[in-house]
Coordinates of C-alpha atoms in Angstrom, one line a residue:
Chain A
M28 CA 0.0 0.0 0.0
T29 CA 1.1 3.5 -0.7
S30 CA 1.8 6.1 2.0
S31 CA -1.6 7.8 1.3
S32 CA -3.4 4.8 2.8
K33 CA -1.3 4.9 6.0
S34 CA -1.3 8.6 6.5
P35 CA -4.6 9.0 8.3
R36 CA -3.4 6.5 10.9
S37 CA 0.0 8.1 11.4
K38 CA -1.6 11.5 11.5
S39 CA -3.9 10.3 14.2
A40 CA -1.0 8.8 16.2
L41 CA 1.0 12.1 15.8
L42 CA -2.0 14.2 17.0
L43 CA -2.6 11.9 20.1
M44 CA 1.1 12.1 20.9
A45 CA 1.2 15.9 20.6
L46 CA -1.9 16.2 22.8
A47 CA -0.4 13.8 25.4
I48 CA 2.6 16.3 25.7
L49 CA 0.4 19.4 25.6
L50 CA -2.0 18.3 28.3
P51 CA 0.5 18.0 31.2
T52 CA 2.2 21.2 30.1
I53 CA -1.1 23.1 30.2
M54 CA -1.9 21.5 33.6
L55 CA 1.4 22.8 35.0
L56 CA 0.7 26.3 33.6
S57 CA -2.8 26.2 35.1
I58 CA -1.4 25.3 38.5
G59 CA 1.1 28.1 38.3
T60 CA -1.4 30.8 37.1
G61 CA -3.2 33.1 39.6
P62 CA -2.7 36.0 41.9
V63 CA 0.4 34.3 43.2
A64 CA 2.5 33.1 40.3
I65 CA 4.2 29.8 40.9
S66 CA 6.9 28.5 38.6
P67 CA 6.7 25.0 37.0
M68 CA 9.9 24.1 38.8
E69 CA 8.3 24.9 42.2
I70 CA 5.2 22.9 41.4
L71 CA 7.3 19.9 40.3
L72 CA 9.3 20.2 43.5
I73 CA 6.1 20.3 45.7
L74 CA 4.8 17.2 43.8
A75 CA 8.1 15.4 44.2
N76 CA 8.1 16.2 47.9
K77 CA 4.6 14.9 48.2
V78 CA 5.4 11.4 46.8
G79 CA 8.6 11.4 48.9
L80 CA 11.1 11.7 46.0
T81 CA 12.7 14.8 47.5
S82 CA 12.5 16.8 50.7
S83 CA 13.3 20.3 49.7
E84 CA 12.3 23.5 51.4
V85 CA 9.2 25.1 49.9
A86 CA 7.3 28.1 51.4
I87 CA 4.4 26.7 53.3
Q88 CA 2.0 29.3 51.8
T89 CA 3.0 28.3 48.2
Q90 CA 2.5 24.6 49.2
L91 CA -1.0 25.4 50.5
I92 CA -2.1 27.3 47.5
V93 CA -0.9 24.5 45.2
E94 CA -2.3 21.6 47.2
S95 CA -5.7 22.9 48.3
I96 CA -6.6 25.4 45.6
R97 CA -4.7 25.1 42.3
I98 CA -4.4 21.3 42.0
P99 CA -8.1 20.6 42.7
R100 CA -9.1 23.3 40.3
T101 CA -6.8 22.1 37.6
L102 CA -7.9 18.5 38.0
L103 CA -11.5 19.5 38.0
G104 CA -11.1 21.6 34.9
A105 CA -9.3 18.8 33.1
I106 CA -11.8 16.1 33.8
I107 CA -14.8 18.3 33.1
G108 CA -13.2 19.5 29.8
S109 CA -12.5 15.9 28.8
S110 CA -15.9 14.6 29.5
L111 CA -17.8 17.5 28.0
A112 CA -15.7 17.2 24.8
V113 CA -16.0 13.4 24.6
S114 CA -19.8 13.4 25.3
G115 CA -20.2 16.1 22.7
A116 CA -18.3 13.9 20.2
A117 CA -20.4 10.9 21.1
M118 CA -23.6 12.8 20.9
Q119 CA -22.8 14.1 17.5
G120 CA -22.2 10.4 16.4
L121 CA -25.4 9.3 18.0
F122 CA -27.4 12.1 16.4
R123 CA -25.4 11.7 13.1
N124 CA -25.1 15.4 13.2
P125 CA -21.9 17.5 13.7
L126 CA -23.9 20.3 15.3
A127 CA -25.2 18.4 18.3
D128 CA -23.8 19.7 21.5
P129 CA -25.1 19.1 25.1
G130 CA -25.5 22.9 25.6
I131 CA -27.2 23.6 22.3
I132 CA -29.8 20.9 22.4
G133 CA -30.8 21.6 25.9
V134 CA -29.1 18.7 27.8
S135 CA -27.1 21.1 29.9
S136 CA -30.1 23.2 30.9
G137 CA -32.1 20.1 31.6
A138 CA -29.2 19.0 33.9
A139 CA -29.0 22.5 35.4
L140 CA -32.7 22.3 36.2
G141 CA -32.2 18.9 37.9
A142 CA -29.3 20.3 39.8
G143 CA -31.3 23.4 40.7
V144 CA -34.1 21.3 42.1
G145 CA -31.5 19.4 44.1
I146 CA -29.9 22.6 45.5
V147 CA -33.2 24.3 46.5
L148 CA -35.0 21.2 47.8
G149 CA -31.8 20.1 49.5
S150 CA -31.5 23.5 51.3
I151 CA -35.2 23.3 52.4
I152 CA -35.3 19.7 53.5
F153 CA -31.8 18.9 54.8
Y154 CA -30.3 22.3 55.8
E155 CA -26.7 21.4 56.4
Q156 CA -27.0 18.2 58.4
T157 CA -25.8 15.8 55.8
S158 CA -22.2 15.5 54.6
P159 CA -21.4 17.9 51.7
L160 CA -20.1 15.0 49.6
L161 CA -23.5 13.2 50.0
V162 CA -25.3 16.3 49.0
N163 CA -23.1 16.7 46.0
Y164 CA -23.9 13.2 44.9
G165 CA -27.6 13.8 45.3
V166 CA -27.4 17.0 43.3
S167 CA -25.4 15.1 40.6
L168 CA -28.0 12.4 40.5
L169 CA -30.8 14.9 39.9
A170 CA -28.7 16.6 37.2
F171 CA -28.2 13.2 35.6
V172 CA -32.0 12.6 35.6
G173 CA -32.6 16.0 34.1
G174 CA -29.9 15.4 31.4
V175 CA -31.3 11.9 30.5
L176 CA -34.9 13.3 30.2
T177 CA -33.8 16.1 27.9
T178 CA -31.5 14.0 25.7
W179 CA -34.3 11.4 25.3
I180 CA -36.9 14.1 24.4
V181 CA -34.6 15.8 21.9
Y182 CA -33.7 12.4 20.4
K183 CA -37.3 11.4 20.1
V184 CA -38.4 14.7 18.6
G185 CA -35.5 15.2 16.3
T186 CA -34.6 11.8 14.9
T187 CA -36.2 10.0 12.0
S188 CA -34.9 7.0 10.1
N189 CA -32.9 9.4 7.9
G190 CA -30.9 10.8 10.8
T191 CA -31.5 13.9 12.8
S192 CA -32.8 17.0 11.3
V193 CA -30.7 19.9 12.4
A194 CA -33.6 22.3 12.4
T195 CA -35.9 20.0 14.5
M196 CA -33.0 19.3 16.9
L197 CA -32.2 22.9 17.4
L198 CA -35.9 23.8 17.8
A199 CA -36.3 21.1 20.4
G200 CA -33.3 22.6 22.2
V201 CA -35.0 26.0 22.1
A202 CA -38.2 24.6 23.5
I203 CA -36.4 22.7 26.2
G204 CA -34.3 25.8 27.0
A205 CA -37.5 27.8 27.5
L206 CA -39.0 25.2 29.7
T207 CA -36.0 24.7 31.9
G208 CA -35.6 28.5 32.0
A209 CA -39.1 28.8 33.5
G210 CA -38.3 26.0 35.9
L211 CA -35.1 27.7 37.1
G212 CA -37.1 30.9 37.4
I213 CA -39.6 29.3 39.7
L214 CA -36.7 27.9 41.8
T215 CA -35.1 31.4 41.9
Y216 CA -38.4 32.7 43.2
I217 CA -38.6 30.2 46.1
A218 CA -34.9 30.1 46.9
D219 CA -33.3 31.9 49.9
D220 CA -30.3 34.2 49.5
T221 CA -27.5 31.7 49.8
T222 CA -29.2 29.2 47.5
L223 CA -30.0 32.0 45.0
R224 CA -26.2 32.7 44.7
S225 CA -25.4 29.1 44.0
L226 CA -28.2 28.9 41.4
T227 CA -26.8 31.9 39.6
F228 CA -23.4 30.2 39.7
W229 CA -24.8 27.0 38.0
Q230 CA -26.1 29.0 35.1
M231 CA -22.9 30.8 34.4
G232 CA -20.5 27.9 35.0
S233 CA -17.3 28.2 37.1
L234 CA -14.5 26.1 38.4
G235 CA -14.2 28.5 41.4
G236 CA -15.9 26.1 43.7
A237 CA -13.3 23.4 43.1
N238 CA -12.2 21.5 46.2
W239 CA -11.1 17.9 46.8
N240 CA -14.7 16.8 47.4
S241 CA -15.8 17.9 44.0
V242 CA -12.6 16.5 42.5
I243 CA -13.4 13.1 44.0
L244 CA -17.0 13.2 42.9
A245 CA -16.1 14.3 39.3
F246 CA -13.3 11.7 38.9
S247 CA -15.2 8.8 40.5
I248 CA -17.9 9.2 37.8
L249 CA -16.4 11.1 34.9
G250 CA -13.3 9.1 34.8
P251 CA -15.0 5.8 34.1
V252 CA -17.6 7.6 31.8
T253 CA -14.9 9.1 29.6
F254 CA -13.1 5.8 29.4
F255 CA -16.3 4.0 28.6
L256 CA -17.2 6.5 25.8
C257 CA -13.7 6.2 24.3
R258 CA -14.3 2.5 23.7
Y259 CA -17.3 3.2 21.4
G260 CA -15.2 4.5 18.5
Q261 CA -15.9 1.8 16.0
V262 CA -19.6 1.5 17.0
L263 CA -20.1 5.2 16.6
N264 CA -18.4 5.1 13.2
A265 CA -21.0 2.5 12.1
M266 CA -23.8 4.5 13.6
L267 CA -22.9 7.4 11.3
L268 CA -24.0 5.3 8.4
G269 CA -27.5 5.1 9.8
E270 CA -29.3 2.8 12.2
S271 CA -30.3 0.2 9.7
E272 CA -26.8 0.1 8.3
A273 CA -25.2 -0.2 11.8
R274 CA -27.6 -3.1 12.5
H275 CA -26.5 -4.8 9.2
L276 CA -22.9 -4.4 10.4
G277 CA -23.8 -6.5 13.5
I278 CA -24.3 -3.7 16.0
N279 CA -27.2 -3.9 18.5
V280 CA -28.5 -0.4 17.8
Q281 CA -31.2 -0.2 20.4
S282 CA -29.0 -1.0 23.4
T283 CA -26.1 1.1 22.0
K284 CA -28.4 4.1 21.8
L285 CA -29.7 3.6 25.3
K286 CA -26.2 3.3 26.7
L287 CA -24.9 6.3 24.9
I288 CA -27.9 8.5 25.9
L289 CA -27.5 7.4 29.6
V290 CA -23.7 7.8 29.7
T291 CA -23.5 11.2 27.9
A292 CA -26.3 12.5 30.1
L293 CA -24.4 11.2 33.1
A294 CA -21.2 13.0 31.9
V295 CA -23.1 16.3 31.3
G296 CA -25.2 16.0 34.5
V297 CA -22.2 15.5 36.7
S298 CA -20.2 18.3 35.0
V299 CA -23.1 20.7 35.4
S300 CA -23.6 19.7 39.0
V301 CA -20.0 20.5 40.0
A302 CA -19.2 23.4 37.6
G303 CA -22.5 24.7 36.2
I304 CA -23.3 25.1 32.5
I305 CA -20.1 25.3 30.5
G306 CA -21.2 25.5 26.9
F307 CA -19.7 24.9 23.5
V308 CA -16.7 22.7 24.6
G309 CA -18.6 19.6 23.2
L310 CA -19.1 21.4 19.9
V311 CA -15.8 23.2 19.3
V312 CA -13.4 20.5 20.4
P313 CA -14.6 17.5 18.2
H314 CA -14.9 19.9 15.3
L315 CA -11.3 21.0 15.6
I316 CA -10.2 17.4 15.8
R317 CA -12.2 16.4 12.7
L318 CA -10.6 19.3 10.8
M319 CA -7.2 17.8 11.7
V320 CA -7.6 14.1 11.4
G321 CA -11.1 13.4 10.0
P322 CA -14.2 12.0 11.6
D323 CA -13.0 8.5 12.7
H324 CA -14.3 8.1 16.2
R325 CA -11.4 5.8 17.2
T326 CA -9.2 8.9 17.2
L327 CA -11.8 11.5 17.6
L328 CA -12.9 10.3 21.1
P329 CA -9.5 10.1 22.8
A330 CA -8.2 13.2 21.1
S331 CA -11.3 15.1 22.1
A332 CA -10.8 14.0 25.6
M333 CA -7.3 15.5 25.7
L334 CA -8.0 18.6 23.7
G335 CA -11.2 19.2 25.8
A336 CA -9.1 19.3 28.9
V337 CA -6.5 21.6 27.3
L338 CA -9.2 24.0 26.0
L339 CA -11.1 24.2 29.3
L340 CA -7.9 24.8 31.3
T341 CA -6.9 27.5 28.9
A342 CA -10.4 29.1 29.2
D343 CA -10.1 28.8 33.0
M344 CA -6.7 30.6 33.0
I345 CA -8.3 33.4 31.0
S346 CA -11.3 33.5 33.4
R347 CA -8.9 33.8 36.3
T348 CA -6.6 36.5 34.9
I349 CA -8.6 38.7 32.5
V350 CA -10.4 40.7 35.2
A351 CA -8.0 40.0 38.1
P352 CA -8.3 40.1 41.1
A353 CA -12.0 39.3 40.3
E354 CA -12.9 36.2 38.2
L355 CA -15.0 35.9 35.1
P356 CA -17.2 32.8 35.2
I357 CA -15.7 30.2 32.8
G358 CA -19.1 29.6 31.1
I359 CA -19.0 33.2 29.9
V360 CA -15.5 32.7 28.5
T361 CA -16.4 29.5 26.6
S362 CA -19.6 31.1 25.3
L363 CA -17.6 34.1 24.1
M364 CA -15.3 31.7 22.2
G365 CA -17.9 29.1 21.2
A366 CA -20.9 31.1 20.1
P367 CA -19.2 32.8 17.2
F368 CA -17.7 29.5 16.3
F369 CA -21.1 27.9 16.2
M370 CA -22.4 30.8 14.1
S371 CA -19.6 30.2 11.5
L372 CA -20.5 26.4 11.5
L373 CA -24.2 27.4 10.8
W374 CA -23.0 29.8 8.1
Q375 CA -21.0 27.0 6.4
Q376 CA -23.9 24.6 6.6
R377 CA -26.8 26.9 5.9
K378 CA -27.6 25.3 2.6
R379 CA -27.8 21.9 4.1
I380 CA -30.0 23.0 7.0
A381 CA -32.6 24.9 5.0
Chain B
M614 CA -38.8 -26.0 -2.2
S615 CA -36.7 -27.7 0.5
V616 CA -35.3 -25.8 3.5
S617 CA -31.7 -26.5 4.0
N618 CA -29.0 -25.1 6.2
Q619 CA -27.3 -23.9 3.0
S620 CA -29.8 -21.4 1.8
L621 CA -31.7 -18.3 2.7
N622 CA -35.4 -19.0 3.3
V623 CA -38.4 -16.8 3.9
L624 CA -41.2 -19.1 5.1
N625 CA -44.8 -17.8 4.9
A626 CA -43.9 -14.4 6.1
S627 CA -46.7 -11.8 6.6
V628 CA -46.5 -8.3 7.9
H629 CA -49.6 -6.5 9.1
I630 CA -49.4 -3.0 10.5
D631 CA -52.4 -1.0 11.6
G632 CA -54.8 -3.2 9.8
K633 CA -52.8 -2.9 6.6
T634 CA -51.2 -5.9 5.0
L635 CA -47.7 -5.0 3.8
L636 CA -46.6 -8.6 3.1
D637 CA -49.0 -11.5 2.6
D638 CA -47.8 -15.1 3.1
V639 CA -44.6 -14.7 1.1
S640 CA -42.1 -17.6 0.8
I641 CA -38.8 -17.3 -1.1
Q642 CA -35.7 -19.3 -1.2
V643 CA -32.3 -18.0 -2.3
N644 CA -29.7 -20.6 -2.9
P645 CA -25.9 -19.9 -3.1
G646 CA -25.0 -19.4 -6.7
E647 CA -28.3 -17.8 -7.6
V648 CA -29.4 -14.3 -8.4
V649 CA -33.1 -13.9 -7.4
T650 CA -34.7 -10.6 -8.4
V651 CA -37.8 -9.2 -6.7
L652 CA -39.9 -7.0 -9.0
G653 CA -43.1 -5.2 -8.4
P654 CA -44.8 -1.8 -8.6
N655 CA -44.3 0.9 -5.9
G656 CA -45.8 -0.2 -2.6
A657 CA -45.9 -3.9 -3.5
G658 CA -43.9 -4.7 -0.4
K659 CA -40.4 -5.2 -1.9
S660 CA -38.6 -3.1 0.7
T661 CA -40.7 -4.6 3.5
L662 CA -39.6 -8.0 2.3
L663 CA -36.0 -6.9 2.4
K664 CA -36.4 -5.6 5.9
V665 CA -37.9 -8.9 7.0
I666 CA -35.1 -10.9 5.5
S667 CA -32.4 -8.7 7.1
G668 CA -34.1 -8.9 10.5
E669 CA -34.9 -5.2 10.7
R670 CA -38.6 -6.0 10.9
K671 CA -40.1 -9.0 12.6
P672 CA -42.7 -10.6 10.4
T673 CA -46.2 -10.8 12.1
T674 CA -46.3 -14.4 11.2
G675 CA -43.8 -16.7 9.5
E676 CA -40.0 -16.7 9.8
V677 CA -36.7 -16.2 8.0
L678 CA -34.0 -18.9 8.1
L679 CA -30.4 -17.9 7.3
N680 CA -28.5 -21.1 6.6
G681 CA -31.1 -23.0 8.6
R682 CA -31.3 -20.7 11.7
S683 CA -33.5 -17.8 12.6
D684 CA -31.7 -16.8 15.8
W685 CA -28.2 -15.8 14.7
P686 CA -26.5 -13.1 16.9
L687 CA -26.3 -9.9 14.9
S688 CA -22.5 -10.0 14.9
Q689 CA -22.5 -13.4 13.3
Q690 CA -25.4 -12.6 10.8
A691 CA -23.2 -9.7 9.6
L692 CA -20.6 -12.1 8.4
M693 CA -23.1 -14.0 6.2
M694 CA -25.4 -11.2 5.1
G695 CA -24.6 -7.9 3.5
V696 CA -27.4 -5.4 2.9
L697 CA -27.3 -2.4 0.6
P698 CA -30.1 0.0 1.4
Q699 CA -31.7 2.2 -1.1
S700 CA -30.0 5.3 0.1
S701 CA -27.7 6.2 3.0
S702 CA -27.4 9.4 4.9
L703 CA -23.8 10.0 5.8
S704 CA -22.9 13.6 6.4
F705 CA -19.4 13.3 8.0
P706 CA -16.3 13.9 5.9
F707 CA -14.9 10.4 5.7
T708 CA -12.7 9.5 2.8
V709 CA -14.2 6.9 0.4
E710 CA -11.6 4.3 1.7
E711 CA -12.7 4.9 5.2
V712 CA -16.4 4.5 4.3
V713 CA -15.7 1.1 2.6
L714 CA -13.5 0.1 5.6
L715 CA -16.6 0.5 7.8
G716 CA -17.8 -2.7 6.0
R717 CA -15.0 -4.6 7.7
I718 CA -16.3 -3.8 11.2
P719 CA -17.8 -7.2 11.9
C720 CA -14.6 -9.0 10.6
T721 CA -11.6 -9.9 12.7
S722 CA -8.9 -9.5 10.0
D723 CA -6.0 -7.1 10.5
H724 CA -5.8 -3.6 9.1
Q725 CA -3.5 -4.4 6.1
E726 CA -5.8 -7.2 5.0
N727 CA -8.8 -5.0 5.4
L728 CA -7.1 -2.3 3.2
D729 CA -6.5 -4.9 0.5
I730 CA -10.1 -6.1 0.5
V731 CA -11.3 -2.5 0.4
S732 CA -9.2 -1.8 -2.7
K733 CA -10.5 -5.0 -4.4
A734 CA -14.1 -4.2 -3.5
L735 CA -13.7 -0.7 -4.9
K736 CA -12.3 -2.1 -8.1
E737 CA -15.4 -4.3 -8.4
V738 CA -17.7 -1.3 -8.5
D739 CA -15.4 0.9 -10.7
G740 CA -14.7 3.1 -7.7
F741 CA -11.0 2.6 -7.1
H742 CA -10.1 6.1 -8.5
L743 CA -12.4 7.6 -5.8
K744 CA -10.4 6.0 -3.0
D745 CA -8.9 9.2 -1.5
R746 CA -11.9 11.4 -2.4
Q747 CA -14.0 12.9 0.4
Y748 CA -17.3 10.9 0.5
T749 CA -19.5 14.0 1.0
T750 CA -18.3 15.5 -2.3
L751 CA -19.4 12.5 -4.4
S752 CA -22.4 12.4 -6.8
G753 CA -25.4 10.3 -5.9
G754 CA -24.3 7.5 -8.2
E755 CA -20.8 7.5 -6.9
K756 CA -22.0 7.3 -3.3
Q757 CA -24.2 4.3 -4.2
R758 CA -21.2 2.5 -5.7
V759 CA -19.1 3.3 -2.6
H760 CA -21.8 1.8 -0.4
M761 CA -21.9 -1.2 -2.7
A762 CA -18.2 -1.7 -2.2
R763 CA -18.7 -1.3 1.6
V764 CA -21.3 -4.1 1.6
L765 CA -19.1 -6.3 -0.7
S766 CA -16.1 -5.8 1.6
Q767 CA -18.3 -6.8 4.6
I768 CA -18.9 -10.3 3.2
W769 CA -15.7 -10.5 1.0
T770 CA -14.3 -13.5 2.7
E771 CA -16.0 -16.8 3.2
S772 CA -17.4 -17.4 6.6
E773 CA -17.1 -20.7 8.5
L774 CA -20.6 -20.1 9.9
G775 CA -22.3 -20.7 6.5
K776 CA -22.9 -19.4 3.0
R777 CA -23.0 -15.7 2.3
Y778 CA -25.9 -13.6 0.9
L779 CA -26.0 -10.2 -0.8
L780 CA -29.2 -8.2 -0.5
L781 CA -29.5 -5.2 -2.8
D782 CA -32.3 -2.8 -2.6
E783 CA -32.6 -1.0 -5.9
P784 CA -28.8 -0.8 -6.4
T785 CA -29.2 0.8 -9.8
S786 CA -31.6 3.6 -8.9
A787 CA -29.0 6.4 -9.0
L788 CA -26.7 4.9 -11.6
D789 CA -26.1 5.7 -15.3
P790 CA -26.7 2.9 -17.8
A791 CA -23.1 1.8 -17.9
H792 CA -22.9 1.5 -14.1
Q793 CA -26.3 -0.2 -13.9
Q794 CA -24.9 -2.9 -16.2
L795 CA -21.7 -3.1 -14.3
T796 CA -23.5 -3.5 -10.9
L797 CA -25.7 -6.3 -12.2
K798 CA -22.7 -8.0 -13.8
M799 CA -20.9 -7.7 -10.5
A800 CA -23.9 -9.3 -8.6
R801 CA -23.9 -12.1 -11.2
K802 CA -20.2 -12.7 -10.7
Q803 CA -20.6 -12.8 -6.9
A804 CA -23.4 -15.5 -7.4
D805 CA -21.2 -17.5 -9.7
Q806 CA -18.5 -17.5 -7.1
G807 CA -20.9 -18.9 -4.5
M808 CA -22.9 -16.2 -2.9
G809 CA -26.7 -16.0 -2.9
V810 CA -27.9 -12.7 -4.3
L811 CA -31.3 -11.1 -3.8
V812 CA -31.9 -7.9 -5.8
I813 CA -34.8 -5.5 -5.9
L814 CA -35.1 -3.9 -9.3
H815 CA -37.5 -1.9 -11.4
D816 CA -36.0 -2.5 -14.8
L817 CA -37.6 -5.6 -16.2
N818 CA -34.9 -6.2 -18.9
L819 CA -32.0 -5.9 -16.4
A820 CA -33.9 -8.4 -14.2
A821 CA -34.5 -10.8 -17.1
R822 CA -30.9 -10.6 -18.3
Y823 CA -29.1 -11.3 -15.1
S824 CA -31.4 -13.3 -12.8
D825 CA -31.9 -17.0 -12.4
R826 CA -35.3 -16.5 -11.0
L827 CA -37.8 -13.7 -10.6
V828 CA -40.3 -13.1 -7.8
I829 CA -43.0 -10.5 -8.7
L830 CA -44.9 -9.0 -5.8
K831 CA -48.2 -7.2 -6.0
E832 CA -50.0 -5.8 -3.0
G833 CA -47.7 -7.7 -0.6
A834 CA -48.2 -11.1 -2.2
I835 CA -46.3 -13.1 -4.8
A836 CA -48.2 -12.6 -8.1
A837 CA -45.8 -14.5 -10.3
Q838 CA -42.5 -16.3 -10.0
G839 CA -40.1 -18.6 -11.9
T840 CA -37.4 -18.2 -14.5
P841 CA -37.5 -14.9 -16.4
A842 CA -39.2 -16.7 -19.3
E843 CA -41.8 -18.2 -17.0
A844 CA -42.5 -15.1 -15.0
L845 CA -42.4 -12.4 -17.6
T846 CA -45.3 -13.0 -19.9
R847 CA -47.4 -10.4 -21.7
E848 CA -50.4 -11.3 -19.4
T849 CA -48.6 -11.1 -16.1
V850 CA -46.7 -7.9 -17.0
D851 CA -50.0 -6.3 -18.0
A852 CA -51.9 -7.6 -14.9
I853 CA -49.2 -6.6 -12.4
F854 CA -47.5 -3.5 -13.8
D855 CA -50.4 -2.3 -15.9
I856 CA -48.2 -1.7 -19.0
D857 CA -48.8 -2.9 -22.5
V858 CA -45.7 -4.8 -23.7
T859 CA -44.5 -7.3 -26.3
I860 CA -42.3 -10.1 -25.0
A861 CA -39.7 -11.2 -27.5
E862 CA -36.8 -13.6 -27.4
H863 CA -33.5 -11.8 -26.7
P864 CA -31.5 -11.9 -30.0
V865 CA -28.3 -12.7 -28.2
Y866 CA -29.0 -14.1 -24.7
Q867 CA -31.3 -16.9 -23.6
C868 CA -33.8 -14.6 -21.9
P869 CA -37.0 -12.7 -22.6
L870 CA -36.8 -9.1 -23.9
V871 CA -39.6 -6.8 -22.8
I872 CA -40.5 -4.1 -25.4
N873 CA -42.9 -1.3 -24.5
N874 CA -45.7 -1.0 -27.0

């Protein structure tokens, strides 16, 4: 075979390698960025001390900032960026439509409504008697339920045997957005002051609430979920041909659909419950990867996972520094970057959509 | 007609939906080495029949036996049965080679072998020159041929599970006359090399020229069947398709020639 038949594969391998180098670099930068700048060397030293490789002197204040603020925030940003991007890619495969994104079709707002119900009801019923980690899991569970319901509705409304109509899908997203907006409005009305503040936070998206509890919650669910989705590459490739065609290729379409809807909703639900609505990561990242190496999900999924983390950490560094000492919610940063991008995609595809 | 574990059998299949009869007690056998063509006017139940055979739609009554069994796991059925649908919606920018490679998903062969098979399958449909093109930029006919290559590559190698069958739903609908002929010749060749082929067609002369047997459906039931010479008579064509024709002997090949009056 000629080099042309091998090039897609080697290009994919090259991209995955580049991302595998880029991700830890960005993570180091993210840990170092903030009101107190910390050099990569210092961070590495602190990490080495921690695992017992070295025992050098580091200022206690620096060590505290790194361990209890910067590392949790960076880890949280990385795992949320990964799972949003991977679930966006998986959703686009499931809907056979490159414009599907958890934020655009209403899954994020459905999850936000679920989380909102959890926060408000939790504050009314439990006050602060239960452990925060347990409350977090409860809120995540409700966000998951909200996410599953909305994905299922949009899928039912928007999908025919010929695939998903972009117009119907987006309109379903609009309808669901309106409905969840009303629901969140009602919650705002009945919420007390503290709860109101956290409700506002969900809707803008922020990594500012990162602590080891949210990191544990996010990793315990999003880690396995991302890994699970990455194994669906070949199946999603077949699904792109159409449901009948996938079935003819030996794939159990019904159970695959169900699993993918549940797992992507879980990813979005948990992300929303710990960091609020962070839009467009699931749209922009898979699209960039497709531009670089094509639509093969076997590369698309793992590459999206890594680039999603890189992108969200970059957005978070911007959100932390652009209006320092204050902080711009990261959801605003991703929307500022993502919405024009989405517009340009619509512009390119306007003939197909009409 | 004897059921064997070396054939594809539809046994008394009926499909009723909402009080409508889509398929009415249809029995068909496709043997390895044969091209069986299903003809019939629009709405006669041809595509329903294909969906029943491929397992996409469960018949209300009756059953389908693939090499003697009706309960193959999907992943094993995929090694014995390739299905070309009427049209496919694929809107992602795969290369043609990648699309055809998707046909190898159920198979366990290594990447290099898959690439070889993909090249051979593309050559069968006169599509090798499209190999590195982006699928979404192809014409309708080119896309149809690419999917044909994909389905061919899926059942390219013999399976130890049983004989292989190729199901084609109007494979010539988007093709120019040259590629219509090429496609039917290719189907004939696959049959001669041991596959069972079931084709849905509209062109009576293409069907007569390349098929061993014809099955003509009308309103969900079999209205005529047999060799092309048996099934295509002036009376049946008039009764089923409502067209006035003259049936002549093909001047070159041993098959009837349908001439519109």
